[in-house]
mmCIF file of C-alpha atoms and ligand atoms in Angstrom:
data_model
loop_
_atom_site.group_PDB
_atom_site.id
_atom_site.type_symbol
_atom_site.label_atom_id
_atom_site.label_comp_id
_atom_site.label_asym_id
_atom_site.label_seq_id
_atom_site.Cartn_x
_atom_site.Cartn_y
_atom_site.Cartn_z
ATOM 1 C CA MET A 54 2.019 10.106 9.809
ATOM 2 C CA ASN A 55 2.037 10.813 5.494
ATOM 3 C CA ILE A 56 0.862 7.792 4.790
ATOM 4 C CA CYS A 57 1.114 5.656 1.473
ATOM 5 C CA VAL A 58 -1.391 3.396 -0.078
ATOM 6 C CA TYR A 59 -1.886 1.762 -2.923
ATOM 7 C CA GLY A 60 -4.663 -0.090 -4.507
ATOM 8 C CA ALA A 61 -5.918 -1.254 -7.396
ATOM 9 C CA ALA A 62 -7.386 1.290 -9.873
ATOM 10 C CA SER A 63 -10.236 -0.481 -11.212
ATOM 11 C CA ASP A 64 -14.058 -0.236 -9.646
ATOM 12 C CA ASN A 65 -15.311 -3.565 -10.958
ATOM 13 C CA ILE A 66 -14.395 -5.340 -7.507
ATOM 14 C CA ALA A 67 -16.090 -6.421 -4.848
ATOM 15 C CA ASP A 68 -17.659 -4.213 -2.105
ATOM 16 C CA VAL A 69 -15.863 -5.950 0.546
ATOM 17 C CA TYR A 70 -12.757 -4.457 -0.388
ATOM 18 C CA LYS A 71 -13.965 -1.062 -0.909
ATOM 19 C CA LYS A 72 -15.621 -1.268 2.200
ATOM 20 C CA ALA A 73 -12.209 -1.694 3.905
ATOM 21 C CA GLY A 74 -10.233 0.579 1.507
ATOM 22 C CA GLU A 75 -12.928 2.844 3.085
ATOM 23 C CA ALA A 76 -12.836 1.670 6.824
ATOM 24 C CA LEU A 77 -8.815 2.362 6.408
ATOM 25 C CA GLY A 78 -8.952 5.961 5.299
ATOM 26 C CA GLU A 79 -11.591 6.697 8.252
ATOM 27 C CA GLU A 80 -9.272 4.470 10.588
ATOM 28 C CA MET A 81 -6.122 6.683 8.965
ATOM 29 C CA ALA A 82 -7.907 10.216 9.668
ATOM 30 C CA ARG A 83 -8.847 9.657 12.646
ATOM 31 C CA ARG A 84 -5.436 8.547 13.974
ATOM 32 C CA GLY A 85 -4.135 12.477 12.265
ATOM 33 C CA HIS A 86 -2.535 10.443 9.188
ATOM 34 C CA ALA A 87 -2.380 12.094 5.899
ATOM 35 C CA LEU A 88 -3.338 9.827 2.663
ATOM 36 C CA ILE A 89 -0.632 10.334 -0.214
ATOM 37 C CA PHE A 90 -1.960 8.298 -2.964
ATOM 38 C CA GLY A 91 -2.321 7.659 -6.624
ATOM 39 C CA GLY A 92 -5.151 10.024 -7.171
ATOM 40 C CA GLY A 93 -7.270 7.531 -8.484
ATOM 41 C CA ALA A 94 -11.686 8.217 -7.642
ATOM 42 C CA SER A 95 -12.271 4.544 -8.627
ATOM 43 C CA GLY A 96 -11.692 1.433 -6.775
ATOM 44 C CA MET A 97 -9.426 0.888 -3.767
ATOM 45 C CA MET A 98 -7.611 4.363 -4.118
ATOM 46 C CA GLY A 99 -11.285 6.251 -4.274
ATOM 47 C CA ALA A 100 -12.609 3.987 -1.669
ATOM 48 C CA ALA A 101 -8.716 4.595 1.414
ATOM 49 C CA ALA A 102 -9.963 8.595 -0.325
ATOM 50 C CA ARG A 103 -13.535 8.325 0.381
ATOM 51 C CA GLY A 104 -12.602 7.456 4.003
ATOM 52 C CA VAL A 105 -9.532 9.755 4.730
ATOM 53 C CA SER A 106 -12.000 12.359 2.793
ATOM 54 C CA ARG A 107 -14.998 11.694 5.132
ATOM 55 C CA GLY A 108 -12.773 10.820 8.530
ATOM 56 C CA GLY A 109 -11.220 15.102 7.360
ATOM 57 C CA GLY A 110 -8.194 13.884 7.414
ATOM 58 C CA HIS A 111 -5.340 15.381 5.044
ATOM 59 C CA ILE A 112 -5.306 14.179 1.288
ATOM 60 C CA THR A 113 -2.390 14.644 -1.866
ATOM 61 C CA SER A 114 -2.706 13.471 -4.977
ATOM 62 C CA ILE A 115 -0.004 12.429 -7.130
ATOM 63 C CA ALA A 116 -0.655 11.204 -11.011
ATOM 64 C CA PRO A 117 0.907 11.895 -14.000
ATOM 65 C CA SER A 118 -0.897 15.104 -16.163
ATOM 66 C CA PHE A 119 -2.392 12.817 -18.731
ATOM 67 C CA PHE A 120 -4.426 10.975 -15.399
ATOM 68 C CA ASP A 121 -5.807 14.665 -15.206
ATOM 69 C CA VAL A 122 -9.002 14.088 -16.988
ATOM 70 C CA ASP A 123 -13.321 13.955 -16.205
ATOM 71 C CA GLY A 124 -13.511 11.134 -13.779
ATOM 72 C CA VAL A 125 -10.454 9.578 -12.589
ATOM 73 C CA LEU A 126 -8.645 11.978 -9.786
ATOM 74 C CA PHE A 127 -10.865 11.871 -6.727
ATOM 75 C CA PRO A 128 -11.928 15.202 -6.194
ATOM 76 C CA GLU A 129 -11.700 15.945 -3.235
ATOM 77 C CA CYS A 130 -7.533 16.203 -2.749
ATOM 78 C CA ASP A 131 -6.238 18.871 -0.379
ATOM 79 C CA GLU A 132 -3.435 18.545 -2.408
ATOM 80 C CA TYR A 133 -2.289 17.883 -6.801
ATOM 81 C CA ILE A 134 0.875 16.800 -7.198
ATOM 82 C CA PHE A 135 1.371 16.284 -11.226
ATOM 83 C CA THR A 136 4.082 14.909 -13.160
ATOM 84 C CA ASP A 137 5.166 13.720 -16.851
ATOM 85 C CA THR A 138 4.988 9.782 -16.451
ATOM 86 C CA MET A 139 4.001 7.006 -13.897
ATOM 87 C CA ARG A 140 7.440 6.425 -12.846
ATOM 88 C CA GLU A 141 7.951 10.081 -11.529
ATOM 89 C CA ARG A 142 4.778 9.864 -9.921
ATOM 90 C CA LYS A 143 6.432 6.853 -8.151
ATOM 91 C CA GLN A 144 9.055 8.090 -6.695
ATOM 92 C CA LYS A 145 7.328 11.839 -5.787
ATOM 93 C CA LEU A 146 5.258 9.166 -3.398
ATOM 94 C CA GLU A 147 7.266 7.131 -1.700
ATOM 95 C CA ASP A 148 9.309 10.740 -0.898
ATOM 96 C CA LEU A 149 6.463 11.971 0.464
ATOM 97 C CA SER A 150 5.192 8.814 2.449
ATOM 98 C CA ASP A 151 6.868 7.954 6.148
ATOM 99 C CA GLY A 152 5.195 4.281 5.643
ATOM 100 C CA PHE A 153 2.921 2.613 2.727
ATOM 101 C CA VAL A 154 0.156 -0.054 2.917
ATOM 102 C CA ILE A 155 -0.772 -2.046 0.078
ATOM 103 C CA SER A 156 -4.560 -2.830 -0.143
ATOM 104 C CA PRO A 157 -5.749 -5.173 -2.775
ATOM 105 C CA GLY A 158 -5.007 -4.388 -5.768
ATOM 106 C CA GLY A 159 -3.713 -5.032 -9.819
ATOM 107 C CA VAL A 160 -0.496 -4.822 -11.404
ATOM 108 C CA GLY A 161 0.297 -1.276 -10.559
ATOM 109 C CA THR A 162 -0.167 -1.829 -7.312
ATOM 110 C CA PHE A 163 2.454 -5.239 -7.336
ATOM 111 C CA ASP A 164 4.469 -3.182 -9.071
ATOM 112 C CA GLU A 165 4.586 -0.506 -6.074
ATOM 113 C CA PHE A 166 4.936 -3.269 -3.770
ATOM 114 C CA PHE A 167 7.213 -5.122 -5.324
ATOM 115 C CA GLU A 168 9.956 -1.681 -5.698
ATOM 116 C CA ILE A 169 9.223 -0.689 -2.434
ATOM 117 C CA LEU A 170 10.339 -3.948 -0.876
ATOM 118 C CA THR A 171 13.096 -3.968 -3.118
ATOM 119 C CA LEU A 172 13.940 -0.015 -2.234
ATOM 120 C CA ARG A 173 13.795 -1.347 1.129
ATOM 121 C CA GLN A 174 15.789 -4.515 0.530
ATOM 122 C CA LEU A 175 18.755 -2.583 -0.100
ATOM 123 C CA ASN A 176 18.597 -0.287 2.613
ATOM 124 C CA ARG A 177 17.729 2.962 0.229
ATOM 125 C CA HIS A 178 15.077 3.123 2.886
ATOM 126 C CA GLN A 179 13.725 2.276 6.048
ATOM 127 C CA LYS A 180 9.980 3.328 5.932
ATOM 128 C CA PRO A 181 7.764 0.245 6.997
ATOM 129 C CA ILE A 182 5.374 -1.939 4.419
ATOM 130 C CA ALA A 183 2.349 -3.777 5.613
ATOM 131 C CA ILE A 184 -0.300 -5.644 3.420
ATOM 132 C CA LEU A 185 -4.441 -5.170 4.177
ATOM 133 C CA ASN A 186 -4.216 -8.362 3.411
ATOM 134 C CA THR A 187 -8.554 -7.976 3.543
ATOM 135 C CA GLU A 188 -10.039 -11.460 2.672
ATOM 136 C CA GLY A 189 -7.316 -13.162 2.330
ATOM 137 C CA TYR A 190 -6.663 -11.331 -1.284
ATOM 138 C CA TYR A 191 -2.627 -11.401 -1.123
ATOM 139 C CA GLU A 192 -1.897 -15.388 -0.342
ATOM 140 C CA TYR A 193 -1.363 -15.986 -3.428
ATOM 141 C CA MET A 194 1.892 -13.617 -3.604
ATOM 142 C CA LEU A 195 2.434 -14.502 -0.529
ATOM 143 C CA ALA A 196 3.062 -18.461 -1.570
ATOM 144 C CA MET A 197 4.398 -17.286 -4.619
ATOM 145 C CA MET A 198 7.140 -15.570 -2.233
ATOM 146 C CA LYS A 199 6.937 -18.090 -0.295
ATOM 147 C CA ASN A 200 8.168 -20.391 -2.817
ATOM 148 C CA ALA A 201 10.573 -18.575 -4.097
ATOM 149 C CA SER A 202 12.657 -17.839 -0.517
ATOM 150 C CA ASP A 203 12.546 -22.345 -0.593
ATOM 151 C CA LEU A 204 14.171 -22.420 -3.559
ATOM 152 C CA HIS A 205 16.195 -19.642 -2.888
ATOM 153 C CA PHE A 206 15.374 -17.571 -5.404
ATOM 154 C CA MET A 207 15.301 -14.760 -2.416
ATOM 155 C CA THR A 208 15.695 -14.499 1.146
ATOM 156 C CA PRO A 209 13.650 -14.952 3.722
ATOM 157 C CA LEU A 210 14.961 -11.988 5.639
ATOM 158 C CA ASN A 211 12.378 -10.214 3.623
ATOM 159 C CA PHE A 212 9.264 -11.346 5.281
ATOM 160 C CA ASP A 213 10.801 -10.014 8.075
ATOM 161 C CA LEU A 214 10.612 -6.087 6.331
ATOM 162 C CA ILE A 215 6.578 -6.555 5.570
ATOM 163 C CA TYR A 216 3.620 -6.762 8.188
ATOM 164 C CA VAL A 217 1.166 -8.439 6.658
ATOM 165 C CA SER A 218 -2.896 -8.424 8.174
ATOM 166 C CA ASP A 219 -6.668 -8.088 7.325
ATOM 167 C CA ARG A 220 -7.581 -5.353 9.906
ATOM 168 C CA VAL A 221 -6.600 -1.756 9.582
ATOM 169 C CA GLU A 222 -6.328 -1.448 12.708
ATOM 170 C CA ASP A 223 -3.807 -3.604 12.863
ATOM 171 C CA VAL A 224 -1.578 -2.580 10.202
ATOM 172 C CA LEU A 225 -1.907 1.219 11.356
ATOM 173 C CA ASP A 226 -0.598 0.127 14.695
ATOM 174 C CA TYR A 227 2.659 -1.733 12.586
ATOM 175 C CA LEU A 228 3.230 1.563 10.237
ATOM 176 C CA GLU A 229 3.181 4.091 13.655
ATOM 177 C CA ASN A 230 5.549 1.072 16.394
ATOM 178 C CA PRO A 231 6.841 -1.498 13.289
ATOM 179 C CA GLY A 232 9.718 -2.577 16.130
ATOM 180 C CA ASP A 233 6.907 -3.436 18.411
ATOM 181 C CA MET A 234 4.763 -5.952 16.678
ATOM 182 C CA PHE A 235 4.748 -9.419 15.244
ATOM 183 C CA HIS A 236 6.140 -9.671 11.727
ATOM 184 C CA GLY A 237 4.163 -11.016 8.778
ATOM 185 C CA ILE A 238 7.563 -13.716 8.681
ATOM 186 C CA SER A 239 5.177 -15.907 11.457
ATOM 187 C CA GLU A 240 2.234 -15.516 9.164
ATOM 188 C CA LEU A 241 4.411 -16.867 5.953
ATOM 189 C CA ARG A 242 6.146 -19.743 7.758
ATOM 190 C CA ASP A 243 2.372 -21.993 7.850
ATOM 191 C CA LEU A 244 1.750 -21.228 4.344
ATOM 192 C CA LYS A 245 1.904 -24.022 2.407
HETATM 193 P P1 AMP B 443 -3.446 -1.532 -10.484
HETATM 194 O O1 AMP B 443 -3.484 -2.271 -9.220
HETATM 195 O O2 AMP B 443 -3.596 -2.460 -11.635
HETATM 196 O O3 AMP B 443 -5.194 -0.516 -10.419
HETATM 197 O O4 AMP B 443 -2.898 -0.028 -10.327
HETATM 198 C C1 AMP B 443 -3.534 0.737 -9.174
HETATM 199 C C2 AMP B 443 -1.662 1.272 -9.130
HETATM 200 O O5 AMP B 443 -1.462 2.385 -10.445
HETATM 201 C C3 AMP B 443 -2.415 2.911 -8.034
HETATM 202 O O6 AMP B 443 -2.181 2.782 -7.176
HETATM 203 C C4 AMP B 443 -2.134 4.199 -8.702
HETATM 204 O O7 AMP B 443 -0.297 4.866 -8.254
HETATM 205 C C5 AMP B 443 -1.317 4.159 -10.470
HETATM 206 N N1 AMP B 443 -2.842 3.515 -11.341
HETATM 207 C C6 AMP B 443 -3.058 3.154 -11.959
HETATM 208 N N2 AMP B 443 -4.369 3.738 -12.765
HETATM 209 C C7 AMP B 443 -4.617 4.441 -11.938
HETATM 210 C C8 AMP B 443 -5.808 5.786 -12.006
HETATM 211 N N3 AMP B 443 -6.905 5.091 -13.092
HETATM 212 N N4 AMP B 443 -5.409 6.527 -11.299
HETATM 213 C C9 AMP B 443 -4.432 6.812 -10.335
HETATM 214 N N5 AMP B 443 -3.259 5.854 -10.360
HETATM 215 C C10 AMP B 443 -3.489 4.702 -11.273
#
């Protein structure tokens, strides 16, 4: 599969997250999956790319040309696709990928997650979406979504469109066989 990994550009994050990103990348390569990502050399993006690279997997960077300056892009990608804008880049990431992992990130990652989920909700694609919830990073976001659902701003059916786990193996198992696994909803019911 071509798996798109979204995640933080910030390098100023705890090692536990980077280690999880690297483990995700290594396990992807071991299973024969290719990485499609925003091309960043730092943070969770760099961690996932290092893992895939270490495992000998294929890496495609999709980034706007203005990121093509020293140190921003991961230097060992097999392919570099440049776009004019961030929007075009997001579209290409979506088009070229068979499934999506949302790893811990900031506003750029939130934007990518909510766009891909919105498009799934509207049946614009049928590709699986999994959240890598390392150290429970996404609990607050999931609680916000649960609140939106409780107050009827969002249908609870959206929870059936995402899978949530802190284990990279489970996240990849889900992307490979989305029909076979429990969805995030069972965990979300427990959120206060
Ligand atoms: P953030 O979560 O705010 O760090 O933004 C990360 C997301 O936005 C990534 O998934 C990328 O697709 C994109 N992005 C933001 N900054 C960069 C960067 N320096 N290099 C590559 N992509 C970036």
